[in-house]
Structures are given as structure tokens and as C-alpha cells.
XYZ file of C-alpha atoms in Angstrom:
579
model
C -22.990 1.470 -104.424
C -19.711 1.151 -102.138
C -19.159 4.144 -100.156
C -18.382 7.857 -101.049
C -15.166 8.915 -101.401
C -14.381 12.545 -100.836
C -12.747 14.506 -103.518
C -14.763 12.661 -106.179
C -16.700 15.243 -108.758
C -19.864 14.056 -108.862
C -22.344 14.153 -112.050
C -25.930 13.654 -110.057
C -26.955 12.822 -106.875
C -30.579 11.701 -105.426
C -32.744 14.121 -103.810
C -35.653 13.848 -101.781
C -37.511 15.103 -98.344
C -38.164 13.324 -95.215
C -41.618 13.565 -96.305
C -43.837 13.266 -99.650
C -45.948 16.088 -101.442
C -49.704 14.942 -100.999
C -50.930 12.863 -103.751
C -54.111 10.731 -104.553
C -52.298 7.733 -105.080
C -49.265 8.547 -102.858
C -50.632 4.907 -100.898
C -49.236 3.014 -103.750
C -45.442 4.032 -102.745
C -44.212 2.197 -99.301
C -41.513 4.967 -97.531
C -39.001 3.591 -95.120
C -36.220 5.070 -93.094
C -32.729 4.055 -93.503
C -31.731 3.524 -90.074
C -28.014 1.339 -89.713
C -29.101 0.697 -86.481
C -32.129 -2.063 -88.044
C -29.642 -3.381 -90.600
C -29.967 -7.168 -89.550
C -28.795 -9.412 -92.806
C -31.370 -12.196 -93.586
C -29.796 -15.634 -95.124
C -29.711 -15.328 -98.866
C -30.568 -17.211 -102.043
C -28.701 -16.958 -105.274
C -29.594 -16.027 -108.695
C -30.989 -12.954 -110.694
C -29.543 -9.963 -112.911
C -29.634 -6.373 -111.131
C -30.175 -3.194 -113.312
C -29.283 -0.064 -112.543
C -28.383 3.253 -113.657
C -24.991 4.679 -114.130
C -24.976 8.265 -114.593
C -22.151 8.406 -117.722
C -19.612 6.963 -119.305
C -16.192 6.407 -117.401
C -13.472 8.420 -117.649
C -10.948 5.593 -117.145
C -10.951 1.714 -115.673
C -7.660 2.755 -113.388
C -9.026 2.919 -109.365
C -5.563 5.259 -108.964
C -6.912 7.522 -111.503
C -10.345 8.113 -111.163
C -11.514 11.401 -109.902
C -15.052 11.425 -110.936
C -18.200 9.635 -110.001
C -18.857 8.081 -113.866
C -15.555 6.476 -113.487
C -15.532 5.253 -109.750
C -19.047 4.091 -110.364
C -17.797 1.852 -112.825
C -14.744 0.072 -111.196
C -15.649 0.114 -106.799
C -17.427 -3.257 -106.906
C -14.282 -4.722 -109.015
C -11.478 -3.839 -106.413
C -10.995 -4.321 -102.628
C -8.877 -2.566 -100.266
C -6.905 -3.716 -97.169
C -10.248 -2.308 -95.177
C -13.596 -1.245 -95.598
C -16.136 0.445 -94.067
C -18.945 -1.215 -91.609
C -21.951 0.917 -93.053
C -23.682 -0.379 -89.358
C -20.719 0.627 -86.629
C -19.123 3.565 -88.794
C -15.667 1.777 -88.041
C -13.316 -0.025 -90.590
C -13.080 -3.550 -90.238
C -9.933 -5.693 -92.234
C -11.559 -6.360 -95.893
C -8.463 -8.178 -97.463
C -6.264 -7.634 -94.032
C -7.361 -11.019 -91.509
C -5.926 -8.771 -88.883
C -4.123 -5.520 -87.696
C -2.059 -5.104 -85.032
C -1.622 -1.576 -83.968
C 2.213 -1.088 -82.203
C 4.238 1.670 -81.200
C 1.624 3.785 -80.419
C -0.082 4.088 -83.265
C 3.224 4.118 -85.852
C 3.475 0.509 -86.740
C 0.381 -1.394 -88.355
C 1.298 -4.958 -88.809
C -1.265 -6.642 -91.237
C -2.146 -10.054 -91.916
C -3.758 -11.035 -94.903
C -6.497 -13.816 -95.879
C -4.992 -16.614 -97.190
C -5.643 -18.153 -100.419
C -7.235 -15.248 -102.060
C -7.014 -14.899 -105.607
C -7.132 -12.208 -107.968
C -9.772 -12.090 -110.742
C -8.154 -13.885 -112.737
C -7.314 -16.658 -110.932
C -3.563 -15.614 -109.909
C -2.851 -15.634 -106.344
C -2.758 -12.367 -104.024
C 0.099 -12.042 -102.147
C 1.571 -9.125 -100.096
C 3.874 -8.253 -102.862
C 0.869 -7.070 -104.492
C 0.513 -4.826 -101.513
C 3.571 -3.561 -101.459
C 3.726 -2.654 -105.179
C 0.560 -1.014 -105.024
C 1.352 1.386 -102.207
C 5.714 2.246 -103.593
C 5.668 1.301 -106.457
C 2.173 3.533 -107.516
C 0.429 5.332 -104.335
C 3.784 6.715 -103.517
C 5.263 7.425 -107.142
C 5.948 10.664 -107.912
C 5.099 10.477 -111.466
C 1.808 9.052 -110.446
C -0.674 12.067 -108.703
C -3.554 10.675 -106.814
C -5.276 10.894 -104.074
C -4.582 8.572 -102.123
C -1.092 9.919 -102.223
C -2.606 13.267 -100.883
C -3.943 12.312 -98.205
C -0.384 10.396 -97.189
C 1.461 13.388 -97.338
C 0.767 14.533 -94.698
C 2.541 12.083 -92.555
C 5.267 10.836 -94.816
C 7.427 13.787 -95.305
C 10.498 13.027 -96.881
C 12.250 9.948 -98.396
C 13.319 8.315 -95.743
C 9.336 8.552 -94.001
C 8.685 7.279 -97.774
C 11.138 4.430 -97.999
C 10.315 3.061 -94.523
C 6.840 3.320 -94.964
C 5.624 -0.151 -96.307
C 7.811 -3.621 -96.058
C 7.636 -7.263 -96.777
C 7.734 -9.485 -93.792
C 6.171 -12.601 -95.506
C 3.761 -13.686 -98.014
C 0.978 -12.844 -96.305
C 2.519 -10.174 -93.909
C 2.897 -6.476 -94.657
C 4.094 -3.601 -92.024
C 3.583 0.288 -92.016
C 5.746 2.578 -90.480
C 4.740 6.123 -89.654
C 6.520 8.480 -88.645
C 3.844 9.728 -85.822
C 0.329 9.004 -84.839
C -2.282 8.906 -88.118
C -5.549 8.876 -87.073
C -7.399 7.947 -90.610
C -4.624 5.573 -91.650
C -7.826 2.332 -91.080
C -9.649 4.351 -93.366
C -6.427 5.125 -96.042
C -6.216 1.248 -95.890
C -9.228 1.377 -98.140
C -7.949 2.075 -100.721
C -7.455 -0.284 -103.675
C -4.937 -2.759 -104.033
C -3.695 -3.923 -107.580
C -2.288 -6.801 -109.178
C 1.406 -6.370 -109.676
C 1.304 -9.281 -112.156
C -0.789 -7.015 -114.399
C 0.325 -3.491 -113.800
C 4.042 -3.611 -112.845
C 5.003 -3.057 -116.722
C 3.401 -0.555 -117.195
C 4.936 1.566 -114.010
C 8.359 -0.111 -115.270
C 7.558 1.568 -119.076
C 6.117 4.917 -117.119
C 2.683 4.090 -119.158
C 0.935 3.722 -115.956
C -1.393 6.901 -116.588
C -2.653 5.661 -119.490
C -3.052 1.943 -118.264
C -6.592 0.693 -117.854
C -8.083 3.421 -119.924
C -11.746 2.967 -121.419
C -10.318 1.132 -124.564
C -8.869 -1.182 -122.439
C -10.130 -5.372 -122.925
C -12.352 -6.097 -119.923
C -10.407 -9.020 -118.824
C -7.349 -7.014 -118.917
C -9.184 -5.098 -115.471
C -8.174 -7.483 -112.655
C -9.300 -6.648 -108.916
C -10.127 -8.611 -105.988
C -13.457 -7.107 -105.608
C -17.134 -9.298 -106.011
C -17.793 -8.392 -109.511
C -15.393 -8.429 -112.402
C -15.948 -6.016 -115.629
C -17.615 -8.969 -118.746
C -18.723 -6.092 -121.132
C -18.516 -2.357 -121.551
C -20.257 -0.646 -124.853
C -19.702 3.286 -124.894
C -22.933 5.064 -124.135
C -24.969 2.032 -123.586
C -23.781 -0.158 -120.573
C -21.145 -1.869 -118.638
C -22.194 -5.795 -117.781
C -20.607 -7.462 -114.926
C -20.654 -11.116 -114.015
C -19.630 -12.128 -110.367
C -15.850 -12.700 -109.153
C -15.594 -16.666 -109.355
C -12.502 -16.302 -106.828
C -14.094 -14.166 -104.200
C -13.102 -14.819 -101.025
C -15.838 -13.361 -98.311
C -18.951 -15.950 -97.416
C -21.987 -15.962 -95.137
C -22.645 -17.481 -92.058
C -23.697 -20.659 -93.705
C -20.296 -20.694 -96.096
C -22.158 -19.918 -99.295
C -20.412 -17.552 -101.486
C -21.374 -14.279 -101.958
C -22.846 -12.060 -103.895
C -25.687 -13.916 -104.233
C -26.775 -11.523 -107.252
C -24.738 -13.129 -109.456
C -24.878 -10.538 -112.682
C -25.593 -7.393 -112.587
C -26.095 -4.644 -115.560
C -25.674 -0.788 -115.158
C -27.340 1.260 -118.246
C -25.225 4.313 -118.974
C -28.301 6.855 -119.095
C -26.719 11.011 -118.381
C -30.439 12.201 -119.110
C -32.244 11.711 -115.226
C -35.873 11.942 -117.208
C -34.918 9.020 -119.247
C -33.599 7.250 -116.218
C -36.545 7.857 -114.330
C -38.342 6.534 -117.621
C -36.544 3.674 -117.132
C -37.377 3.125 -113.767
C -41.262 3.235 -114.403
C -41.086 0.996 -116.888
C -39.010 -1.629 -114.623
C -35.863 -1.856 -116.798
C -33.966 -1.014 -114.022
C -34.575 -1.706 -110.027
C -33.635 1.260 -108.188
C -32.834 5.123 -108.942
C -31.626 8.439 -107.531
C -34.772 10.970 -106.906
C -35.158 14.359 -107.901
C -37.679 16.532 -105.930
C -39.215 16.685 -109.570
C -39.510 12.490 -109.388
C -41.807 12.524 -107.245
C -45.351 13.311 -108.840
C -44.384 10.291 -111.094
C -42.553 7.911 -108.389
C -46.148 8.351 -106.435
C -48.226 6.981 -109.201
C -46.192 3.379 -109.025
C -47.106 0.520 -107.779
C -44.537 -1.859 -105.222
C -41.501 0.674 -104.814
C -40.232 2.058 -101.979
C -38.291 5.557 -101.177
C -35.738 5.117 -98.741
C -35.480 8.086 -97.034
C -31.691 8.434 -96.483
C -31.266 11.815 -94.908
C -29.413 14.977 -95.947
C -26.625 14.305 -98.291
C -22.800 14.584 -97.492
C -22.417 15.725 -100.633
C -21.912 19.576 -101.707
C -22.477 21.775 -104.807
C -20.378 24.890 -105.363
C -19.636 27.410 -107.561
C -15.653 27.815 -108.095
C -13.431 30.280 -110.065
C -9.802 29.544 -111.877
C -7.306 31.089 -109.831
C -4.510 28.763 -111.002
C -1.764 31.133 -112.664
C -1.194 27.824 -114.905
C -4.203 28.186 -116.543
C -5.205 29.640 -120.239
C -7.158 31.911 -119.372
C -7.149 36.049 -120.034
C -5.191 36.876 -116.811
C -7.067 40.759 -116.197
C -9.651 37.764 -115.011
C -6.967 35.651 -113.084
C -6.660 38.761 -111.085
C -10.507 38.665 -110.415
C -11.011 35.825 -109.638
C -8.001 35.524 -106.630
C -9.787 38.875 -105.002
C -11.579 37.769 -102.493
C -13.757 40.318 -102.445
C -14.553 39.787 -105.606
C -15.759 36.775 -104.864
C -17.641 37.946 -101.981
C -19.896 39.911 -104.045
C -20.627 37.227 -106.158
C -21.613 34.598 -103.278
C -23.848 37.808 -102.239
C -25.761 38.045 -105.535
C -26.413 34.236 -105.364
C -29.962 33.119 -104.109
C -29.205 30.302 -102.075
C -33.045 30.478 -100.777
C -34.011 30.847 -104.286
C -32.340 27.657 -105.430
C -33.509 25.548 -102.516
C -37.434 26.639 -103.329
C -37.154 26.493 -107.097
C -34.273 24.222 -108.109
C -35.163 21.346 -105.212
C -38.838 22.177 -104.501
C -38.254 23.683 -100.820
C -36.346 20.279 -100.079
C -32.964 21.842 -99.477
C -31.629 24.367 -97.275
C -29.106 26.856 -98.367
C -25.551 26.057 -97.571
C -22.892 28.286 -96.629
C -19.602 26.270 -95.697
C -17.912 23.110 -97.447
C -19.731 20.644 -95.408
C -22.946 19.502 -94.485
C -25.803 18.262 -92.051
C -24.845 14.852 -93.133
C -21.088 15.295 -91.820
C -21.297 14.518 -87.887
C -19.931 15.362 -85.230
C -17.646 17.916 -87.569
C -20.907 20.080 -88.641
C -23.119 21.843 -86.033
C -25.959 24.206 -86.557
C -24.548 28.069 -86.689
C -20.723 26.849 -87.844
C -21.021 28.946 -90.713
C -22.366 32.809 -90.706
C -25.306 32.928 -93.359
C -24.495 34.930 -96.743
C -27.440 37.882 -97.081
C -28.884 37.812 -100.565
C -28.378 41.174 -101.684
C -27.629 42.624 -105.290
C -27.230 45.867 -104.221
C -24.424 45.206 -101.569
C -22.923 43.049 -104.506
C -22.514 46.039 -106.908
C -21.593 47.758 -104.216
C -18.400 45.700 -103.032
C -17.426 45.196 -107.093
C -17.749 49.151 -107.492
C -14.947 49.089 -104.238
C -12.763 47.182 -106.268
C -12.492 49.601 -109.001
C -15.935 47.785 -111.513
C -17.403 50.695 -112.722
C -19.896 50.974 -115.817
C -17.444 54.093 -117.561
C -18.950 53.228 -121.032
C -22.738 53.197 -119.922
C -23.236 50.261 -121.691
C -24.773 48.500 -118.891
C -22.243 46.197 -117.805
C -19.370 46.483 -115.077
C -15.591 47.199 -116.311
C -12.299 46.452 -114.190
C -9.588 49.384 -114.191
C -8.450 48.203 -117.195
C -11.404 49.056 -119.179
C -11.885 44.702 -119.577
C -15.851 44.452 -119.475
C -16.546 41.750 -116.984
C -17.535 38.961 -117.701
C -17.449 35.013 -117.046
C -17.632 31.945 -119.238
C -19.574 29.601 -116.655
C -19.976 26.036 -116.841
C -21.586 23.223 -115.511
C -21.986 19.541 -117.220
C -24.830 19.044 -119.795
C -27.753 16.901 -118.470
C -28.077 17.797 -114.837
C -31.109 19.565 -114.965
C -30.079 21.398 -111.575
C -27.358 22.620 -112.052
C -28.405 24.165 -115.268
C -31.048 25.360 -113.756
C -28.806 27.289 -110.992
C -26.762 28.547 -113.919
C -29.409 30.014 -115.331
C -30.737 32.058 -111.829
C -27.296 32.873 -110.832
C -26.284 34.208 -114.605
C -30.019 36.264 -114.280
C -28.410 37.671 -110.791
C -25.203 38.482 -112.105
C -26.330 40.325 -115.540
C -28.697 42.476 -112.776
C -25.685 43.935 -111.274
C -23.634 44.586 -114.439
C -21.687 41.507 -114.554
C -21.889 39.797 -118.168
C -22.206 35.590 -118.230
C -21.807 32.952 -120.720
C -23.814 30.447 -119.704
C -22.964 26.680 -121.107
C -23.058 22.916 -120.506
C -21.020 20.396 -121.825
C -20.442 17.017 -121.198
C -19.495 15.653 -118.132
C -16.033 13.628 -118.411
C -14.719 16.542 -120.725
C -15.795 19.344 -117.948
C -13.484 17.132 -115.318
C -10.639 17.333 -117.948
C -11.026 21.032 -117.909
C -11.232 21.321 -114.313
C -8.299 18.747 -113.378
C -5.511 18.702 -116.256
C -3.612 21.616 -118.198
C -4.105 23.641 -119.548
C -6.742 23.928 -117.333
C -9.096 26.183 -119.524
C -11.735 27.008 -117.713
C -13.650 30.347 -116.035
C -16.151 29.420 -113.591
C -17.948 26.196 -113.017
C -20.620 24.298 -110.892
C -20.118 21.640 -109.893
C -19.868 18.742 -106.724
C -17.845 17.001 -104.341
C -18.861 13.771 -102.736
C -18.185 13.790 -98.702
C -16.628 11.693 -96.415
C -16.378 10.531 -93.193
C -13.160 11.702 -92.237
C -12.502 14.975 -92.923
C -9.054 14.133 -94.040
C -10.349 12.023 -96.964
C -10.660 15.353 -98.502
C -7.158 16.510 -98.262
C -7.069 16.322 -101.855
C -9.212 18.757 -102.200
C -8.387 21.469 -99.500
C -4.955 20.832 -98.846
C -3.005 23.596 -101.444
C -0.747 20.459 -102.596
C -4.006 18.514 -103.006
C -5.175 17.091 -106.743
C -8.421 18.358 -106.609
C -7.607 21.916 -105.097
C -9.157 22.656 -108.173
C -9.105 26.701 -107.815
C -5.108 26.326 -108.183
C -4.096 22.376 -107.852
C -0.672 20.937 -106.590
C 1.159 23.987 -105.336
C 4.538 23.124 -104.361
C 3.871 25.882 -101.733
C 0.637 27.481 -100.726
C -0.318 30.150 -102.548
C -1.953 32.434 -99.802
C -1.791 32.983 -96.170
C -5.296 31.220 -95.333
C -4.473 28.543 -97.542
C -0.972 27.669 -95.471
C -3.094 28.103 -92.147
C -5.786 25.427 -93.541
C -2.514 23.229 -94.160
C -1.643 23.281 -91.236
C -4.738 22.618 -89.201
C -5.699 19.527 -91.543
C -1.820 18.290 -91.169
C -2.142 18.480 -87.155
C -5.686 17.232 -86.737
C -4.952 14.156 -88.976
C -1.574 13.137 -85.902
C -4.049 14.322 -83.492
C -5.795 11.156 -81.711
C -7.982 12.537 -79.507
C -11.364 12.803 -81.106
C -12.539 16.216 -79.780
C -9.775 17.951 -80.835
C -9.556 16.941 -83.975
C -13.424 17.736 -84.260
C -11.785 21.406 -82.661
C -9.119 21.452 -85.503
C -10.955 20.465 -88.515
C -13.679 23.507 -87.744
C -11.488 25.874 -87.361
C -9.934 24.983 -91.076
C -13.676 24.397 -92.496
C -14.486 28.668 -91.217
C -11.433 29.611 -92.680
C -12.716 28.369 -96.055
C -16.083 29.409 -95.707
C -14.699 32.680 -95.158
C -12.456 33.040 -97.897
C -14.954 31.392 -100.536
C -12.708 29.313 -102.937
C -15.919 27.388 -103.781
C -19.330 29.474 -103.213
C -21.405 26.726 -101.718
C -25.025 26.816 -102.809
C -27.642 24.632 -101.071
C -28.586 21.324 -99.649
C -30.978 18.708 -100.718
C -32.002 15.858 -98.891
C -31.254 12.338 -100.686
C -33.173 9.437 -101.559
C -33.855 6.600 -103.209
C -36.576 4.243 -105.206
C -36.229 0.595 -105.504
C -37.970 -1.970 -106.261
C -40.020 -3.415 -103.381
C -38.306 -7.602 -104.660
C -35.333 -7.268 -102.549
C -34.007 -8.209 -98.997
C -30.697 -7.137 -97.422
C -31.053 -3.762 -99.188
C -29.594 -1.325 -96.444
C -28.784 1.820 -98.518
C -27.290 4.968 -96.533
C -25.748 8.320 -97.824
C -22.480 6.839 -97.962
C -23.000 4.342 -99.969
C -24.742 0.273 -99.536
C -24.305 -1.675 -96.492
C -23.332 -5.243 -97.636
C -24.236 -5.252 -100.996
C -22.998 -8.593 -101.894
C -25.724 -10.222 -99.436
C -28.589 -8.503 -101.293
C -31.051 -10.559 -103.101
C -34.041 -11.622 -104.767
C -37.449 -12.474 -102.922
């Protein structure tokens, strides 16, 4: 439960209200707030197996490249980065770093690292490993990822790239920017790897399929709490706690005090929530349709963790790579085109019937969740209205010539759209099913399917990229630049038209640009300034057609102390434990 990352699909999230539907026995749940502010961490005891629920099977074991929730769910507790995240101030703090020393106004990080950490598997850490993982993978060029992305910006040509990371001594590493980089703490997150493990396979240039599901769990070596003892395809993944890890409490006890924990691969939310009521596992996402049951259990409690950072979106191919029929290419790049379809979508709809009434609709790519870069009125509200719909697709030359009922481009090429959205999430399916009833009202013809999860991210992410339409979600992020990846045109996860070695369109190049000056920008208000002005140029343009809003919560088992969840993730999770 380490915290989001943006430009990670998601497969489900947990939402719920900042109050309960009325029930008879709605006594029998305890409610609390989340607030960081309360977070005070009690002295633990050791001992006890946690069970949870992990939404699917991973796509990989390699941190570098995940880009989906089942994988990163899998791996965050089994890797460390340089920082982290203090879920209480909001700021990062040194995780593996002992110290950083900020020089040259903001272009030269010097970092000292703990001594006598060790990896896993016993081997000692070192800053070689840290400055393999950044050249010799981050910064490859045969190696896409995210983390990558979001460096771009700053490093911008080889010599930025060379300079960037160097040796000083075993335990000393320096980066060199080439100006001011306001999220580089939070970049310093990111996963460091064991050269002792991986540098073979970057030497063979077999590092993207290194660390794939198949691979021996002891092969997966991090520096995190837990370490990977057992993973069984469609059943679970069983970890046992990192003997080596380095971070104690006050009283010098080792931590986590939860020393095994298992996480039951369930991609059905019924049978999860099954699970939960039964007490096979201790704590679970909730659905606005959880509740009815969640109220009729005894010694839970919902934390009520406010509305989620995360956002769900419908989003057309418009990648001229891709194999699809290219009269719908064309399409799906017209902006107006898509404009009609965001109008024929009942955002209001989906947040009364999908969620309950616990969402609102949502027009722009973030949400309430995202302070101080969200404000109330940032982005102009999209009418529901079918007629207006037809009426912008008959401006674009759709026209029913053959009376058959449905629209037809220019062409005479009857439109329609192959949408998708992954098998098993119950909302989304059910959106696909009131925006396909929209669409078919105005003369627009939809194929409707789900399919499973990990093979929907293939689609979406690698060529041939063979794919129509599809719903979908992004996880947030603090920092708006943490999702570079995704609206940056070189980004990974651009996923409308990925990697462009230039952008594609004049909006997208202005977006570029704003997201490449607000990340050298220091001062806070501007970059708040900056990073709005890119975020209404998307919600403007509509390369994802963002749908609604739920609020997010979650049920656990009323047994443990130190358990401080929060939308972006657990605040010290290794000090939770048993009653």
C-alpha cells in the first residue's frame, strides 16, 4: 500500500462517501476519518500474517517496467528508493539517502547513503548500485520507462546525460542538472536495483524481459521490507519479511513488525468482498455497492479517505502506428469528433447509477484530491446532450445516407467503435454499457467488450497497438510532473499516440512546454499557474473524455494499530501491527 504513482493504469479502486446509507445495523461498523494530521505511531509488537487482496495477476516482477497497478502492487513493498514520501508532512524525506545536500542552487544534489545496508539477499548496497540503476537503466535508451520521462525534461542531450549521476565514494553519489528541478526529491523515489543481479542482463540487452512473472522468487532482489517467498498464477503471491532491512523504531527493534504477509489474487470485487466477510483477508477497497453488506459486520471500520486522485477516462487510438482501419484514425484525431462524443456521455448518469450518487462528474484530468493544482470551476462543465452530439458529427460530414439507422463518414464507412474496458470491474462495464446505449441513440454503432486486464494494458501500451476505444484509469500524484509520462507527447503512457519524437499537434507542443517550464520553475505559485494552464488545454482538447469521481474508502479489520491509510497510499506500513 506504498504510495500512488501517476501514470500507473489502474484495474479497481475503492469507493465510498463521507457518509453511510441508513441501515438497521449500520452501529455494528465503527467509521473514522483519515486525517495525517492524528497519525501518531504507537510502539509495536511483532508477529502475525496479513491478508489482503490484490486485484490480478502481475504483468512483470521488473519495478522499471511496470505500468499497471497488478504489477506495481506486487513488487512496491520489495524495493526502496533514494526517498520516500512522509504520508504526515507531504515532503520527501532520504529513504536509502542518510542525507542530501542541495548546492548550486538547486543543480547539484550530493547524497549520502546509510551504511551497511544490504540487499535482499544479503549482498551489500553500495552507490555503484545507484549509479547503475540510474545510466546504466533509467537513462538507457533501449530501456523506455517512466522514470526516464519524467527526466527528460531536464537532461537534454548527452552531455546533460553523461554528467548527470557520478561516483564520489562508496557511499557517495552526486547529480548534476543542468537547471533548477523542482520534483527531482520526489524522482529520487524511484527504485534502485542491484547491479550484482541485473547488470547482465543490460550487458546481453535482455533487460526487458528480466524479472518477468516466470522468474524464481529469489531471483527478485530489492532493498525494500518484504521480499517475494512464493507466487502461484491466479492464486497468490506470499511474502516473508526482508531479514536485512535496515529502518528501526525508536526503541531499535526491527521493522515490519508484521512479519508475513499474503495477498490473494482475486479480479472478481464480489468475491473479494466475499472474502472479506468471511475474514480471510483484513482489509478491502469499497464499492458504493459494498456497503449494504460491509454494514451488517461486526468489528470493521471504513476509513473514510476522501475523494480519490485517481481518474477514469474514456480514450481513442490516434497513434498512426497502430492496426487499426485508418477512415477511423482520422476520427478519432478530430477533435470535434470527440467533442460530440464527451457530449453524449452522462457523466451525471454514471455518478447516480454506476457509484450510487457518491461521485461527481468530472470534466478535466485531475481531481478534488489533487491540491493546490485543482480548484472548483477549473474546468467548464460538458452539457449532456444527444442532440447537440448528432448535431456536431452531422458537421463533420456523419450522415445516415443509407437510412439504416446508423451514422456514415464521407466515405460511406458506417461508424462505429470496438470499445473496451478490462473484464471484472463491474464499473466500468457498467459505463460501457450506458455510454454504448448513448452512442447507438445518435447513430453511432458500438462493440461493447471486456477482456482481461494485463492483456488490455498490452493493447494499450505496445505495438501494434490494436485497439479502438477504451476505459480505463490513471492513478494521480502529487506532483503534477509525475505524470509526464502520460501528458508529455514523448511520454510512455501518452497512450492516444505514445513516444512521439515530435509532438504531433499544436496543443500538444504547447502542453510540452508548460509541463517542461513549470517542472525548472521553483516558485510554488507559479508552477501551480503553469501546470493549470496545461491541465485546460487538455480538458479542452479531450484526448481522454474524463467521466466522474467517486470518493474512496476502505474496510479493515478493527485488530490493528498504526494503520494510517490515505489516498496515496499507507503511512508507515512497516510499523503496523497486531492488537
Amino acid at each position: 500500500m506504498k504510495e500512488f504513482v501517476y501514470g500507473v493504469l489502474f484495474v479497481f479502486l475503492a469507493f465510498l462517501p463521507f457518509y453511510m446509507l441508513s441501515s438497521p445495523k449500520a452501529q455494528s461498523v465503527s467509521m473514522r476519518s483519515s486525517d495525517p494530521a492524528s497519525f501518531e505511531l504507537k510502539q509495536g509488537k511483532e508477529g502475525g500474517t496479513l491478508y489482503f487482496i490484490l486485484n490480478g495477476d502481475p504483468k512483470t516482477l521488473n519495478p522499471v517496467l511496470a505500468q499497471e497497478t497488478t504489477s506495481t502492487a506486487v513488487i512496491s513493498d520489495v524495493f526502496s528508493g533514494l526517498t520516500k514520501i512522509n504520508l504526515k508532512t507531504m515532503e520527501y524525506e532520504p529513504d536509502l539517502a542518510e542525507s542530501i545536500e542541495i548546492l548550486d542552487g538547486g543543480k547539484r544534489y550530493v547524497i549520502r547513503l546509510k551504511r551497511n545496508v544490504k540487499w535482499n539477499d544479503g549482498v551489500d548496497f553500495s552507490a555503484m548500485d545507484v549509479v547503475f540503476t540510474y545510466k546504466d537503466i533509467y537513462l538507457n535508451k533501449n530501456i523506455p520507462n517512466s522514470t526516464a520521462d519524467m527526466l527528460s525534461g531536464v537532461l537534454k542531450d548527452e552531455k546533460d546525460v553523461e554528467n548527470f549521476v557520478r561516483l564520489i565514494d562508496k557511499y557517495t553519489v552526486e547529480f548534476n542538472l543542468s537547471k533548477p528541478f523542482a520534483p527531482f526529491l520526489g524522482i529520487l523515489s524511484a527504485p534502485i536495483l542491484p547491479k550484482h543481479k541485473l547488470e547482465k542482463f543490460v550487458k546481453e540487452g535482455t533487460f526487458m524481459q528480466a524479472w518477468n512473472v516466470n522468474t524464481k522468487p529469489e531471483e527478485i532482489v530489492g532493498t525494500g521490507p518484504y521480499r517475494i517467498k512464493r507466487y502461484l498464477k491466479g492464486q497468490l503471491v506470499e511474502y516473508d519479511v526482508n531479514p536485512y532491512y535496515y529502518e528501526k523504531d525508536p526503541e531499535g527493534k526491527t521493522v515490519p513488525y508484521i512479519k508475513e504477509r499474503i495477498g490473494y489474487i482475486v479480479q472478481d470485487p464480489d468475491t473479494a468482498l466475499l472474502m472479506f466477510s468471511t475474514k480471510k483477508v483484513d482489509y478491502i477497497g469499497v464499492r458504493p455497492a459494498d456497503l449494504l453488506t460491509l454494514s451488517k459486520l461486526s468489528n470493521t471500520v471504513l476509513f473514510d479517505l476522501g475523494p480519490t486522485p485517481s481518474t477514469t477516462f474514456l480514450v481513442f487510438n490516434q497513434n498512426p502506428q497502430a492496426d487499426i482501419p485508418k477512415h477511423k484514425l482520422e476520427w478519432f484525431k478530430n477533435r470535434e469528433f470527440r467533442r460530440a462524443i464527451s457530449m453524449a456521455i452522462d457523466r451525471f448518469g454514471i455518478s447516480m447509477l454506476v457509484y450510487n450518487g457518491l461521485a461527481q462528474p468530472l470534466y478535466g484530468p485531475i481531481t478534488p484530491a489533487n491540491k493546490p493544482y485543482y480548484m472548483e470551476g477549473l474546468f467548464p462543465e460538458i452539457p449532456y446532450d444527444l442532440k447537440k452530439a448528432r448535431e456536431i458529427l452531422e458537421s463533420i460530414g456523419f450522415k445516415d445516407r443509407n437510412k439504416d439507422g446508423w451514422l456514415e463518414d464521407k466515405d460511406g464507412n458506417i461508424l462505429e467503435i470496438i470499445l473496451l474496458t478490462n473484464a471484472g470491474n463491474k464499473e466500468r462495464e457498467a459505463i460501457g454499457n450506458m455510454i454504448k446505449q448513448d452512442l447507438e441513440s445518435i447513430g453511432i454503432r458500438v462493440l461493447f467488450r471486456s477482456i482481461d486486464f494485463n492483456a488490455l494494458v498490452q493493447r494499450l501500451t505496445a505495438p501494434p497497438y490494436q485497439w479502438e476505444a477504451v476505459i480505463i484509469g490513471l492513478t494521480g500524484s502529487l506532483d503534477p510532473h509525475f505524470g509526464r509520462n502520460v501528458w508529455h507527447s514523448s511520454g510512455t503512457l501518452h497512450m492516444w499516440n505514445p513516444r512521439q519524437k515530435s509532438p504531433a499537434t499544436d496543443w500538444e507542443k504547447k502542453v510540452d512546454e508548460l509541463f517542461d517550464l513549470a517542472s525548472s520553475t521553483i516558485d510554488s505559485e507559479k508552477r501551480v499557474e503553469l501546470y493549470r494552464e496545461a491541465y485546460k488545454i487538455i480538458a479542452q482538447e479531450q484526448p481522454l473524455i474524463f467521466l466522474a469521481t467517486p470518493k474512496s474508502m476502505l474496510s479493515v479489520r478493527n485488530k490493528f494499530e498504526n494503520f494510517f491509510p490515505t489516498v496515496w497510499g499507507q503511512y508507515k506500513e512497516e510499523y503496523m501491527f497486531f492488537r
